[in-house]
Tab-separated table of C-alpha atoms and ligand atoms in Angstrom:
chain	number	residue	atom	x	y	z
A	1	MET	CA	35.927	-21.938	-50.141
A	2	PHE	CA	32.691	-19.131	-50.297
A	3	LEU	CA	30.716	-18.487	-47.564
A	4	MET	CA	26.949	-19.826	-48.837
A	5	LYS	CA	24.208	-17.604	-47.469
A	6	ASN	CA	20.661	-18.164	-47.818
A	7	TRP	CA	17.377	-15.083	-47.806
A	8	ALA	CA	17.150	-14.727	-44.289
A	9	LYS	CA	21.140	-14.992	-43.505
A	10	ASN	CA	20.417	-17.906	-40.231
A	11	LEU	CA	22.210	-20.751	-42.402
A	12	ASN	CA	25.877	-19.847	-43.217
A	13	PHE	CA	27.855	-22.678	-45.132
A	14	TYR	CA	30.929	-23.044	-47.269
A	15	PRO	CA	30.813	-25.885	-49.881
A	16	GLN	CA	34.182	-27.134	-51.787
A	17	ASN	CA	32.651	-26.917	-55.202
A	18	ILE	CA	29.831	-24.424	-56.217
A	19	TYR	CA	28.754	-25.777	-60.221
A	20	ALA	CA	26.380	-23.177	-62.379
A	21	PRO	CA	25.849	-25.704	-65.525
A	22	LYS	CA	24.741	-25.072	-68.978
A	23	SER	CA	23.178	-27.851	-69.140
A	24	GLU	CA	21.911	-32.151	-68.326
A	25	GLN	CA	24.989	-33.508	-69.426
A	26	GLU	CA	27.359	-31.044	-67.717
A	27	ILE	CA	24.657	-32.300	-64.149
A	28	GLN	CA	25.204	-36.210	-64.805
A	29	GLU	CA	29.354	-35.485	-65.429
A	30	ILE	CA	29.186	-33.488	-61.978
A	31	VAL	CA	27.154	-36.156	-60.759
A	32	HIS	CA	29.327	-39.334	-61.475
A	33	HIS	CA	32.325	-37.335	-60.351
A	34	HIS	CA	30.768	-37.390	-56.877
A	35	LEU	CA	30.027	-40.288	-57.039
A	36	GLN	CA	33.397	-41.141	-57.729
A	37	GLU	CA	34.456	-39.462	-54.829
A	38	LYS	CA	32.091	-40.546	-52.509
A	39	LYS	CA	31.482	-36.670	-52.079
A	40	SER	CA	27.694	-35.887	-51.335
A	41	ILE	CA	25.763	-32.512	-53.332
A	42	ARG	CA	23.073	-29.849	-52.688
A	43	MET	CA	21.605	-27.537	-54.559
A	44	ARG	CA	19.298	-24.033	-54.417
A	45	GLY	CA	17.132	-22.255	-56.438
A	46	SER	CA	17.177	-18.732	-54.999
A	47	ALA	CA	18.250	-19.812	-51.155
A	48	HIS	CA	14.499	-18.757	-49.910
A	49	SER	CA	13.731	-21.810	-47.258
A	50	TRP	CA	14.901	-20.926	-43.563
A	51	THR	CA	15.675	-25.090	-43.209
A	52	GLU	CA	18.617	-26.472	-43.246
A	53	LEU	CA	17.826	-28.181	-47.147
A	54	ILE	CA	20.420	-26.850	-48.874
A	55	SER	CA	23.233	-26.268	-46.333
A	56	SER	CA	26.622	-28.313	-48.707
A	57	ASP	CA	30.661	-28.407	-47.481
A	58	GLU	CA	30.888	-30.759	-50.436
A	59	GLY	CA	28.761	-30.170	-53.247
A	60	PHE	CA	26.798	-27.363	-54.538
A	61	ILE	CA	25.094	-26.417	-58.025
A	62	HIS	CA	23.258	-23.965	-58.631
A	63	LEU	CA	20.371	-23.266	-62.106
A	64	ASP	CA	20.477	-19.955	-62.281
A	65	ASP	CA	22.481	-20.740	-66.265
A	66	MET	CA	19.459	-22.524	-66.975
A	67	GLN	CA	16.492	-20.184	-66.642
A	68	GLY	CA	13.428	-20.367	-69.030
A	69	LEU	CA	10.779	-21.267	-70.947
A	70	ILE	CA	10.991	-24.193	-73.228
A	71	SER	CA	7.791	-24.935	-75.002
A	72	VAL	CA	4.542	-24.239	-74.977
A	73	ASP	CA	1.008	-26.723	-75.706
A	74	GLN	CA	-1.611	-24.061	-76.139
A	75	GLU	CA	-4.079	-26.577	-76.617
A	76	LYS	CA	-3.042	-28.702	-73.164
A	77	LYS	CA	-1.778	-25.552	-71.923
A	78	ILE	CA	0.870	-27.016	-70.643
A	79	VAL	CA	4.402	-24.949	-70.428
A	80	LYS	CA	7.835	-26.465	-70.376
A	81	ALA	CA	10.164	-24.348	-68.415
A	82	HIS	CA	13.550	-25.116	-66.990
A	83	ALA	CA	13.792	-25.883	-63.397
A	84	GLY	CA	15.700	-22.977	-62.171
A	85	THR	CA	14.194	-20.162	-64.270
A	86	LYS	CA	12.647	-18.140	-60.942
A	87	LEU	CA	8.926	-17.575	-60.660
A	88	LYS	CA	8.920	-13.515	-61.822
A	89	ARG	CA	10.921	-14.810	-64.677
A	90	PHE	CA	8.481	-17.747	-65.348
A	91	GLY	CA	5.247	-14.914	-64.819
A	92	GLU	CA	6.062	-12.817	-67.790
A	93	GLU	CA	7.262	-15.744	-70.339
A	94	ALA	CA	4.311	-17.692	-69.669
A	95	PHE	CA	2.142	-13.602	-70.104
A	96	ASN	CA	3.624	-13.627	-73.820
A	97	HIS	CA	1.363	-17.323	-74.516
A	98	LYS	CA	-1.357	-15.286	-72.552
A	99	LEU	CA	-1.182	-18.009	-69.823
A	100	THR	CA	-0.536	-18.398	-65.910
A	101	LEU	CA	-0.277	-20.398	-62.760
A	102	PRO	CA	-3.898	-20.221	-61.482
A	103	ASN	CA	-2.360	-19.473	-58.057
A	104	GLN	CA	0.954	-18.092	-56.183
A	105	GLY	CA	2.501	-16.935	-52.757
A	106	ASP	CA	3.135	-13.654	-51.596
A	107	VAL	CA	6.712	-13.003	-53.450
A	108	ASN	CA	8.330	-14.169	-56.540
A	109	HIS	CA	12.000	-14.221	-56.711
A	110	GLN	CA	11.929	-18.355	-55.303
A	111	SER	CA	12.939	-20.881	-59.253
A	112	LEU	CA	10.528	-23.375	-59.917
A	113	ALA	CA	12.062	-25.916	-59.279
A	114	GLY	CA	12.885	-24.452	-54.991
A	115	ALA	CA	9.070	-23.752	-54.677
A	116	LEU	CA	8.276	-27.309	-55.740
A	117	SER	CA	9.708	-29.034	-54.102
A	118	THR	CA	8.509	-27.137	-50.645
A	119	GLY	CA	5.140	-27.049	-50.776
A	120	THR	CA	5.668	-23.811	-51.547
A	121	HIS	CA	1.292	-22.339	-51.834
A	122	GLY	CA	-0.390	-19.376	-51.692
A	123	THR	CA	-4.153	-18.651	-50.918
A	124	GLY	CA	-7.781	-19.959	-52.094
A	125	VAL	CA	-10.249	-22.746	-49.967
A	126	ASN	CA	-10.436	-24.382	-53.946
A	127	LEU	CA	-6.555	-23.933	-55.174
A	128	GLN	CA	-3.837	-26.712	-54.261
A	129	SER	CA	-0.782	-25.681	-53.701
A	130	MET	CA	1.739	-24.749	-56.790
A	131	ALA	CA	3.672	-28.435	-57.045
A	132	ASN	CA	0.118	-30.042	-57.886
A	133	GLN	CA	0.438	-28.135	-61.542
A	134	ILE	CA	3.275	-30.246	-62.359
A	135	HIS	CA	2.636	-32.076	-66.017
A	136	GLY	CA	5.693	-33.384	-65.887
A	137	ILE	CA	10.036	-33.259	-64.943
A	138	ASN	CA	13.393	-34.299	-66.049
A	139	LEU	CA	14.951	-35.669	-63.011
A	140	ILE	CA	18.671	-36.482	-62.984
A	141	ASN	CA	18.999	-38.918	-59.858
A	142	GLY	CA	21.601	-40.089	-58.049
A	143	MET	CA	23.705	-41.993	-60.980
A	144	GLY	CA	23.790	-39.405	-62.864
A	145	ASP	CA	20.508	-41.033	-65.339
A	146	ILE	CA	17.785	-38.469	-67.133
A	147	LEU	CA	14.523	-39.453	-65.962
A	148	SER	CA	11.426	-37.978	-67.790
A	149	LEU	CA	8.351	-39.073	-66.102
A	150	ASP	CA	4.984	-37.345	-66.106
A	151	GLN	CA	1.183	-37.309	-64.756
A	152	THR	CA	0.376	-39.468	-66.968
A	153	LYS	CA	2.704	-42.275	-67.450
A	154	ASP	CA	3.789	-42.237	-63.507
A	155	PRO	CA	1.155	-40.993	-61.496
A	156	GLU	CA	3.085	-42.934	-58.176
A	157	LEU	CA	6.297	-41.422	-58.833
A	158	MET	CA	4.718	-37.615	-60.101
A	159	ASN	CA	3.289	-37.971	-56.674
A	160	ALA	CA	6.505	-38.933	-54.807
A	161	LEU	CA	8.140	-36.772	-56.267
A	162	SER	CA	6.167	-33.664	-56.427
A	163	VAL	CA	7.192	-32.356	-53.803
A	164	SER	CA	10.374	-33.868	-52.146
A	165	LEU	CA	13.690	-31.176	-51.161
A	166	GLY	CA	15.723	-32.561	-53.675
A	167	SER	CA	16.528	-35.311	-51.620
A	168	ALA	CA	15.889	-38.157	-55.044
A	169	GLY	CA	17.445	-36.311	-57.434
A	170	LEU	CA	17.863	-32.625	-58.779
A	171	ILE	CA	15.038	-31.573	-61.586
A	172	THR	CA	15.899	-29.491	-64.830
A	173	GLN	CA	12.647	-29.499	-66.460
A	174	VAL	CA	9.396	-28.923	-65.517
A	175	SER	CA	6.404	-28.891	-67.238
A	176	LEU	CA	3.190	-27.175	-65.979
A	177	LYS	CA	-0.602	-27.141	-66.237
A	178	MET	CA	-1.937	-23.529	-66.950
A	179	THR	CA	-4.857	-21.339	-67.140
A	180	GLU	CA	-6.040	-18.383	-69.183
A	181	ALA	CA	-3.718	-15.313	-68.407
A	182	TYR	CA	-6.402	-13.484	-65.651
A	183	LYS	CA	-6.915	-10.106	-63.883
A	184	LEU	CA	-7.242	-9.572	-60.343
A	185	LYS	CA	-8.394	-7.431	-57.800
A	186	VAL	CA	-6.429	-7.012	-55.461
A	187	GLU	CA	-8.361	-5.010	-51.858
A	188	SER	CA	-6.756	-5.315	-47.996
A	189	PHE	CA	-8.030	-3.493	-45.421
A	190	PRO	CA	-7.389	-3.309	-41.515
A	191	GLU	CA	-9.982	-4.541	-39.365
A	192	ASP	CA	-10.029	-5.593	-35.451
A	193	MET	CA	-9.702	-9.182	-35.277
A	194	THR	CA	-12.420	-9.692	-33.562
A	195	LEU	CA	-14.675	-9.174	-36.205
A	196	ALA	CA	-12.074	-10.405	-38.628
A	197	LEU	CA	-12.588	-14.132	-37.116
A	198	LYS	CA	-16.315	-13.675	-36.965
A	199	GLU	CA	-16.368	-12.664	-40.936
A	200	ALA	CA	-13.801	-15.141	-41.697
A	201	LYS	CA	-16.032	-18.498	-42.224
A	202	LYS	CA	-17.961	-16.222	-44.836
A	203	ARG	CA	-14.754	-14.406	-46.219
A	204	ILE	CA	-12.661	-18.312	-47.058
A	205	GLN	CA	-15.850	-19.066	-49.101
A	206	GLN	CA	-16.390	-16.337	-50.965
A	207	ASN	CA	-13.304	-15.101	-52.363
A	208	ARG	CA	-10.959	-16.707	-54.432
A	209	HIS	CA	-8.246	-15.158	-52.694
A	210	PHE	CA	-8.287	-14.817	-49.140
A	211	GLU	CA	-5.847	-14.051	-45.919
A	212	MET	CA	-5.654	-12.327	-43.104
A	213	PHE	CA	-2.596	-10.373	-41.472
A	214	TYR	CA	-3.358	-11.033	-37.369
A	215	PHE	CA	-1.149	-8.275	-35.233
A	216	PRO	CA	-0.992	-8.984	-32.156
A	217	VAL	CA	0.253	-6.644	-30.328
A	218	GLY	CA	-2.593	-4.282	-31.026
A	219	GLN	CA	-4.797	-6.841	-31.640
A	220	TRP	CA	-6.012	-5.931	-35.508
A	221	SER	CA	-5.998	-7.977	-38.364
A	222	LEU	CA	-5.060	-6.491	-42.139
A	223	VAL	CA	-7.351	-8.272	-44.227
A	224	LYS	CA	-6.567	-9.452	-47.475
A	225	LEU	CA	-9.033	-9.844	-50.587
A	226	MET	CA	-8.333	-10.873	-54.385
A	227	ASN	CA	-10.541	-11.991	-57.246
A	228	GLN	CA	-11.105	-12.590	-60.516
A	229	THR	CA	-12.083	-9.168	-63.273
A	230	HIS	CA	-12.759	-8.801	-66.406
A	231	GLU	CA	-11.652	-4.647	-65.627
A	232	GLU	CA	-9.793	-2.831	-66.869
A	233	ALA	CA	-5.984	-3.428	-64.980
A	234	SER	CA	-5.445	-0.228	-62.962
A	235	PRO	CA	-1.855	-1.577	-61.658
A	236	ARG	CA	-0.020	0.094	-58.344
A	237	SER	CA	1.908	3.327	-60.044
A	238	ARG	CA	5.501	3.029	-59.787
A	239	LEU	CA	5.205	6.214	-57.129
A	240	LYS	CA	2.517	4.219	-54.977
A	241	LYS	CA	5.244	1.229	-55.603
A	242	MET	CA	7.830	3.531	-53.551
A	243	SER	CA	5.607	4.629	-51.367
A	244	GLU	CA	4.100	0.656	-50.987
A	245	MET	CA	8.405	0.125	-50.491
A	246	VAL	CA	8.943	2.838	-48.091
A	247	LEU	CA	5.946	2.387	-45.966
A	248	ASP	CA	6.039	-1.612	-46.176
A	249	ASN	CA	9.523	-1.913	-46.267
A	250	TRP	CA	12.170	0.421	-44.630
A	251	LEU	CA	9.715	3.077	-42.272
A	252	PHE	CA	8.387	-1.263	-41.843
A	253	GLU	CA	12.146	-2.533	-40.662
A	254	GLY	CA	13.518	0.897	-38.843
A	255	MET	CA	9.822	0.237	-36.122
A	256	ASN	CA	10.828	-3.131	-35.449
A	257	ILE	CA	14.327	-1.780	-34.714
A	258	LEU	CA	13.327	0.637	-32.757
A	259	ALA	CA	10.663	-1.523	-31.367
A	260	SER	CA	13.059	-4.332	-30.718
A	261	LYS	CA	15.324	-1.756	-28.883
A	262	SER	CA	12.685	0.259	-26.525
A	263	LYS	CA	10.572	-2.629	-26.130
A	264	LYS	CA	7.610	-0.538	-27.326
A	265	TYR	CA	6.236	-2.559	-28.796
A	266	VAL	CA	1.963	-0.754	-27.713
A	267	GLU	CA	3.221	2.907	-29.120
A	268	ILE	CA	5.173	1.445	-31.664
A	269	ASP	CA	1.904	-0.956	-33.405
A	270	GLN	CA	-0.740	1.449	-32.715
A	271	LEU	CA	1.577	3.854	-35.415
A	272	VAL	CA	2.173	0.595	-37.756
A	273	ARG	CA	-2.411	0.298	-37.890
A	274	ARG	CA	-2.323	4.070	-38.303
A	275	PHE	CA	-0.177	3.836	-41.364
A	276	VAL	CA	-2.536	1.240	-43.005
A	277	GLY	CA	-5.307	2.075	-44.666
A	278	HIS	CA	-7.539	0.372	-47.672
A	279	ASP	CA	-6.255	-0.327	-50.804
A	280	SER	CA	-6.850	-1.888	-53.841
A	281	PHE	CA	-5.293	-2.279	-57.543
A	282	ILE	CA	-5.681	-4.195	-60.543
A	283	ASP	CA	-3.667	-6.575	-62.429
A	284	TRP	CA	-2.574	-9.603	-64.191
A	285	SER	CA	-2.700	-12.111	-61.630
A	286	HIS	CA	1.514	-13.023	-61.890
A	287	ARG	CA	2.437	-8.987	-61.082
A	288	ALA	CA	-1.059	-9.209	-58.208
A	289	PHE	CA	0.096	-11.832	-56.256
A	290	PRO	CA	4.610	-11.011	-55.252
A	291	THR	CA	4.373	-8.401	-52.844
A	292	ASP	CA	7.722	-6.845	-52.209
A	293	ARG	CA	9.438	-8.403	-49.046
A	294	THR	CA	12.672	-6.945	-48.426
A	295	VAL	CA	12.591	-6.851	-44.663
A	296	ARG	CA	14.271	-9.783	-43.556
A	297	PHE	CA	12.884	-12.142	-41.316
A	298	MET	CA	12.868	-15.201	-39.573
A	299	GLU	CA	9.239	-17.414	-40.407
A	300	MET	CA	7.340	-20.830	-39.168
A	301	GLU	CA	4.890	-22.036	-40.965
A	302	TYR	CA	2.662	-24.954	-39.547
A	303	ASN	CA	0.351	-26.467	-41.944
A	304	LEU	CA	-3.717	-27.909	-40.025
A	305	PRO	CA	-6.428	-29.102	-40.695
A	306	ILE	CA	-8.988	-25.652	-41.520
A	307	ASP	CA	-11.264	-27.154	-39.545
A	308	LYS	CA	-8.740	-26.444	-36.488
A	309	PHE	CA	-8.690	-22.587	-38.029
A	310	GLU	CA	-10.378	-21.220	-34.991
A	311	GLU	CA	-9.657	-22.994	-31.659
A	312	VAL	CA	-5.797	-22.874	-33.324
A	313	PHE	CA	-6.061	-19.593	-33.890
A	314	LEU	CA	-7.665	-18.798	-29.551
A	315	GLU	CA	-4.859	-21.190	-28.586
A	316	ILE	CA	-2.081	-18.669	-30.281
A	317	GLN	CA	-3.331	-15.777	-28.670
A	318	ARG	CA	-3.657	-17.232	-25.067
A	319	CYS	CA	-0.320	-18.410	-25.206
A	320	ILE	CA	1.405	-15.272	-27.105
A	321	GLU	CA	-0.683	-13.297	-24.126
A	322	LYS	CA	0.252	-15.599	-21.330
A	323	ASN	CA	4.437	-15.708	-22.187
A	324	LYS	CA	4.268	-11.764	-23.156
A	325	PHE	CA	5.567	-11.882	-26.925
A	326	GLN	CA	5.667	-8.966	-28.517
A	327	THR	CA	6.876	-8.999	-31.855
A	328	LEU	CA	5.283	-6.326	-34.815
A	329	PHE	CA	5.879	-9.060	-37.918
A	330	PRO	CA	1.956	-10.299	-38.299
A	331	ILE	CA	0.861	-14.349	-38.213
A	332	GLU	CA	-0.104	-14.341	-41.496
A	333	ILE	CA	-3.480	-17.216	-41.747
A	334	ARG	CA	-4.175	-18.821	-45.481
A	335	PHE	CA	-6.125	-21.737	-46.731
A	336	VAL	CA	-4.991	-23.971	-49.522
A	337	LYS	CA	-7.114	-27.189	-50.758
A	338	GLY	CA	-5.594	-31.222	-49.734
A	339	ASP	CA	-4.242	-33.089	-52.764
A	340	GLU	CA	-2.224	-36.105	-53.159
A	341	LEU	CA	0.996	-35.152	-53.588
A	342	TRP	CA	2.797	-37.923	-50.439
A	343	LEU	CA	4.980	-35.388	-48.514
A	344	SER	CA	2.674	-31.675	-49.687
A	345	PRO	CA	2.361	-30.547	-45.923
A	346	ALA	CA	-1.653	-30.472	-47.285
A	347	TYR	CA	-1.978	-34.145	-48.357
A	348	GLN	CA	-5.527	-35.157	-48.210
A	349	ARG	CA	-6.930	-32.671	-46.189
A	350	ASP	CA	-8.205	-28.695	-46.708
A	351	SER	CA	-5.741	-26.994	-44.714
A	352	VAL	CA	-5.552	-23.394	-43.262
A	353	TYR	CA	-1.597	-22.338	-42.878
A	354	PHE	CA	-1.248	-20.510	-39.959
A	355	ALA	CA	2.684	-17.978	-40.574
A	356	ILE	CA	4.220	-16.931	-37.101
A	357	HIS	CA	7.427	-14.561	-38.129
A	358	THR	CA	9.769	-11.829	-36.150
A	359	TYR	CA	12.071	-9.742	-37.006
A	360	THR	CA	15.926	-11.758	-37.776
A	361	SER	CA	17.894	-9.845	-34.637
A	362	GLU	CA	14.771	-10.232	-32.311
A	363	ASN	CA	14.797	-13.453	-30.733
A	364	TYR	CA	12.571	-16.245	-32.348
A	365	ARG	CA	13.095	-19.474	-31.188
A	366	PRO	CA	10.651	-19.418	-27.285
A	367	TYR	CA	7.954	-17.408	-29.752
A	368	PHE	CA	8.991	-20.115	-32.045
A	369	GLU	CA	8.922	-23.672	-29.949
A	370	GLU	CA	6.584	-22.389	-27.967
A	371	ILE	CA	3.364	-21.940	-30.513
A	372	GLN	CA	5.021	-24.942	-32.453
A	373	LYS	CA	4.008	-26.806	-29.542
A	374	ILE	CA	0.134	-26.032	-30.425
A	375	PHE	CA	0.610	-26.847	-33.861
A	376	VAL	CA	2.050	-30.317	-32.752
A	377	ARG	CA	-0.772	-31.222	-30.938
A	378	HIS	CA	-3.236	-30.888	-33.761
A	379	ALA	CA	-1.407	-32.821	-36.097
A	380	GLY	CA	0.659	-29.495	-38.017
A	381	ARG	CA	3.099	-30.226	-40.833
A	382	PRO	CA	5.161	-27.929	-40.915
A	383	HIS	CA	6.079	-25.913	-44.209
A	384	TRP	CA	9.277	-27.619	-45.661
A	385	GLY	CA	11.331	-24.755	-46.623
A	386	LYS	CA	10.559	-22.714	-42.677
A	387	TRP	CA	11.820	-22.918	-39.513
A	388	HIS	CA	10.776	-26.080	-37.376
A	389	SER	CA	12.623	-28.596	-34.777
A	390	LEU	CA	10.744	-31.739	-35.901
A	391	THR	CA	12.890	-34.652	-36.585
A	392	GLU	CA	11.514	-38.339	-38.661
A	393	LYS	CA	10.238	-39.193	-35.642
A	394	GLU	CA	7.476	-36.410	-35.262
A	395	LEU	CA	7.306	-36.140	-39.248
A	396	ALA	CA	7.057	-39.906	-40.274
A	397	PRO	CA	3.508	-40.162	-38.316
A	398	LEU	CA	2.291	-37.208	-40.488
A	399	TYR	CA	2.565	-38.569	-43.338
A	400	PRO	CA	0.696	-42.300	-44.505
A	401	ARG	CA	3.032	-42.917	-47.479
A	402	TRP	CA	6.564	-41.831	-45.956
A	403	ASP	CA	8.041	-45.091	-45.964
A	404	ASP	CA	6.459	-45.767	-49.360
A	405	PHE	CA	8.609	-41.838	-49.870
A	406	LYS	CA	12.266	-43.519	-48.878
A	407	LYS	CA	12.253	-46.558	-50.318
A	408	ILE	CA	11.879	-44.228	-54.333
A	409	ARG	CA	14.228	-42.071	-52.592
A	410	ARG	CA	16.400	-44.664	-51.753
A	411	GLU	CA	15.708	-46.759	-55.406
A	412	LEU	CA	17.070	-43.918	-57.022
A	413	ASP	CA	19.376	-42.593	-54.754
A	414	PRO	CA	20.850	-44.988	-53.887
A	415	ASP	CA	24.050	-43.606	-52.125
A	416	GLY	CA	22.911	-40.978	-50.370
A	417	ILE	CA	24.663	-38.807	-53.296
A	418	TRP	CA	21.876	-35.856	-53.151
A	419	LEU	CA	21.244	-35.515	-49.346
A	420	ASN	CA	23.494	-33.392	-46.854
A	421	SER	CA	23.548	-34.190	-43.024
A	422	TYR	CA	20.231	-33.005	-42.754
A	423	LEU	CA	17.761	-34.620	-45.098
A	424	LYS	CA	20.383	-37.969	-43.382
A	425	THR	CA	18.438	-37.437	-40.022
A	426	LEU	CA	15.103	-36.943	-42.282
A	427	PHE	CA	15.613	-40.093	-44.345
A	428	PRO	CA	17.532	-42.326	-43.006
A	429	SER	CA	17.972	-45.990	-45.067
B	501	FAD	C1	10.462	-13.473	-48.641
B	501	FAD	C2	9.627	-14.488	-48.945
B	501	FAD	C3	8.975	-15.025	-49.288
B	501	FAD	C4	8.252	-16.131	-48.638
B	501	FAD	N1	6.574	-16.911	-49.415
B	501	FAD	C5	5.907	-17.803	-49.111
B	501	FAD	C6	4.426	-18.038	-49.582
B	501	FAD	O1	3.623	-17.095	-50.085
B	501	FAD	N2	4.421	-19.201	-49.922
B	501	FAD	C7	5.429	-20.092	-49.982
B	501	FAD	O2	4.683	-21.811	-49.471
B	501	FAD	N3	6.466	-19.978	-49.171
B	501	FAD	C8	6.703	-18.871	-48.799
B	501	FAD	N4	8.287	-18.616	-49.173
B	501	FAD	C9	8.793	-20.035	-48.751
B	501	FAD	C10	9.483	-20.316	-50.242
B	501	FAD	O3	8.873	-19.873	-51.263
B	501	FAD	C11	10.208	-21.484	-50.117
B	501	FAD	O4	10.877	-21.659	-49.139
B	501	FAD	C12	11.137	-22.085	-51.587
B	501	FAD	O5	11.279	-23.380	-51.250
B	501	FAD	C13	11.893	-21.156	-51.978
B	501	FAD	O6	11.981	-21.685	-53.328
B	501	FAD	P1	14.181	-20.788	-53.677
B	501	FAD	O7	13.604	-21.547	-55.255
B	501	FAD	O8	14.330	-20.331	-53.236
B	501	FAD	O9	14.990	-22.802	-53.010
B	501	FAD	P2	15.839	-22.874	-51.910
B	501	FAD	O10	15.412	-22.570	-50.993
B	501	FAD	O11	16.912	-22.197	-52.333
B	501	FAD	O12	15.587	-24.856	-51.908
B	501	FAD	C14	13.547	-25.608	-51.702
B	501	FAD	C15	14.133	-26.664	-51.729
B	501	FAD	O13	14.074	-26.967	-53.476
B	501	FAD	C16	15.711	-28.250	-53.255
B	501	FAD	N5	16.297	-27.155	-54.764
B	501	FAD	C17	15.975	-26.592	-55.620
B	501	FAD	N6	15.985	-26.537	-57.002
B	501	FAD	C18	15.890	-27.645	-57.265
B	501	FAD	C19	16.240	-28.456	-58.318
B	501	FAD	N7	16.667	-27.818	-59.466
B	501	FAD	N8	15.321	-29.966	-57.763
B	501	FAD	C20	15.356	-29.784	-56.712
B	501	FAD	N9	15.571	-29.847	-56.355
B	501	FAD	C21	15.633	-28.452	-56.180
B	501	FAD	C22	15.983	-27.128	-52.487
B	501	FAD	O14	17.741	-28.559	-52.537
B	501	FAD	C23	16.054	-27.547	-51.500
B	501	FAD	O15	15.776	-28.594	-50.633
B	501	FAD	C24	8.313	-17.388	-48.681
B	501	FAD	C25	10.626	-17.371	-49.258
B	501	FAD	C26	10.700	-16.170	-48.297
B	501	FAD	C27	12.080	-15.375	-48.022
């Protein structure tokens, strides 16, 4: 038995059998075998989630040997790919056909299926989370059947399954609605949080992508704006990338270690701020969105209705002050357009996302639990892949189609072969 861990190393588990199939037929055989043995299977993409979604002590599948594009429909701008394809590879291969995704998150190490299945999102009030780009999927259900579904033939099923945590089956292929490749001008600069908050409403509307990183110890913000441009690309040079790696990751990691040992958060936060200046570059979108994140951290992220933005932010600020929580890690604030995907945290509401982080060795629980109370009071919905402690009792009322989803899930997987013990608590039959 092998020890498996996720990216943040907060999950440890020992699957009995690990599979790296090369075809859908192989996956069908694995499912039939597990059905006979009455054993469950879980799948991972890149293990970049914090919640117990991928844990398994029975079967465990990854699709690292099924990668890349399968076909491109230039006229409809639809790209079909193996669902385990990592976003980085997908971005480059689609770019070879002058196509790209309209929006992405801030790293590109995830797999397509993993990112889509948890509602992974970027920022931009007029742009939806990535799963909204799904046109169709191939899904291997709990009986081992391959279902080919798409938005035209099966709109209800697709709204149910596009964000479904791998709980109803394994996605082997995915077709995505793409857009013509475009360049982004990325600008970032530090600002006092009071001013950043005052400017936020305007910036949300005036920029294609707008986000803020709020540093609670020194009450300052790193503002990031990204807008489409036809200007020449001026990508970050290798030297610049290297210095970013040192400053944003290695030095930042060193400062975190120092801060958590010495408790001199205020002084070290002031030092961090001194390293942050005005930065700007232009690159093709699939290269501009992702940043390097080598420092491991814990994260909780909640979706709230966008009109709660200021009220919730001020409550978080007061909560941190009152409890004297200290971490150098910022709170990331992003904006996403609402959608119709039943289990999407942005279901039927334009949203603001607050992401709370700590360095891995810090005690995140008291901090996350206090802030979570604020989110819960305001009908917050947690990011499926990030730490939270809500159970079905709290989650079901947040999702009007929860019971409809459970019914579909049961029909697709009557023996619960795709459920681990955590998912059984979320979707008991
Ligand atoms: C450094 C870092 C940065 C991040 N940045 C962002 C961000 O900017 N925005 C954001 O929204 N999130 C972000 N996340 C969260 C991340 O995008 C999600 O947790 C995502 O699900 C991880 O993708 P993965 O491929 O690693 O999937 P995993 O974590 O491996 O799996 C996620 C879920 O998908 C299921 N799954 C995987 N493969 C399949 C398949 N083939 N068929 C069906 N189900 C499958 C798994 O079983 C699991 O339930 C970040 C995470 C990290 C660690």
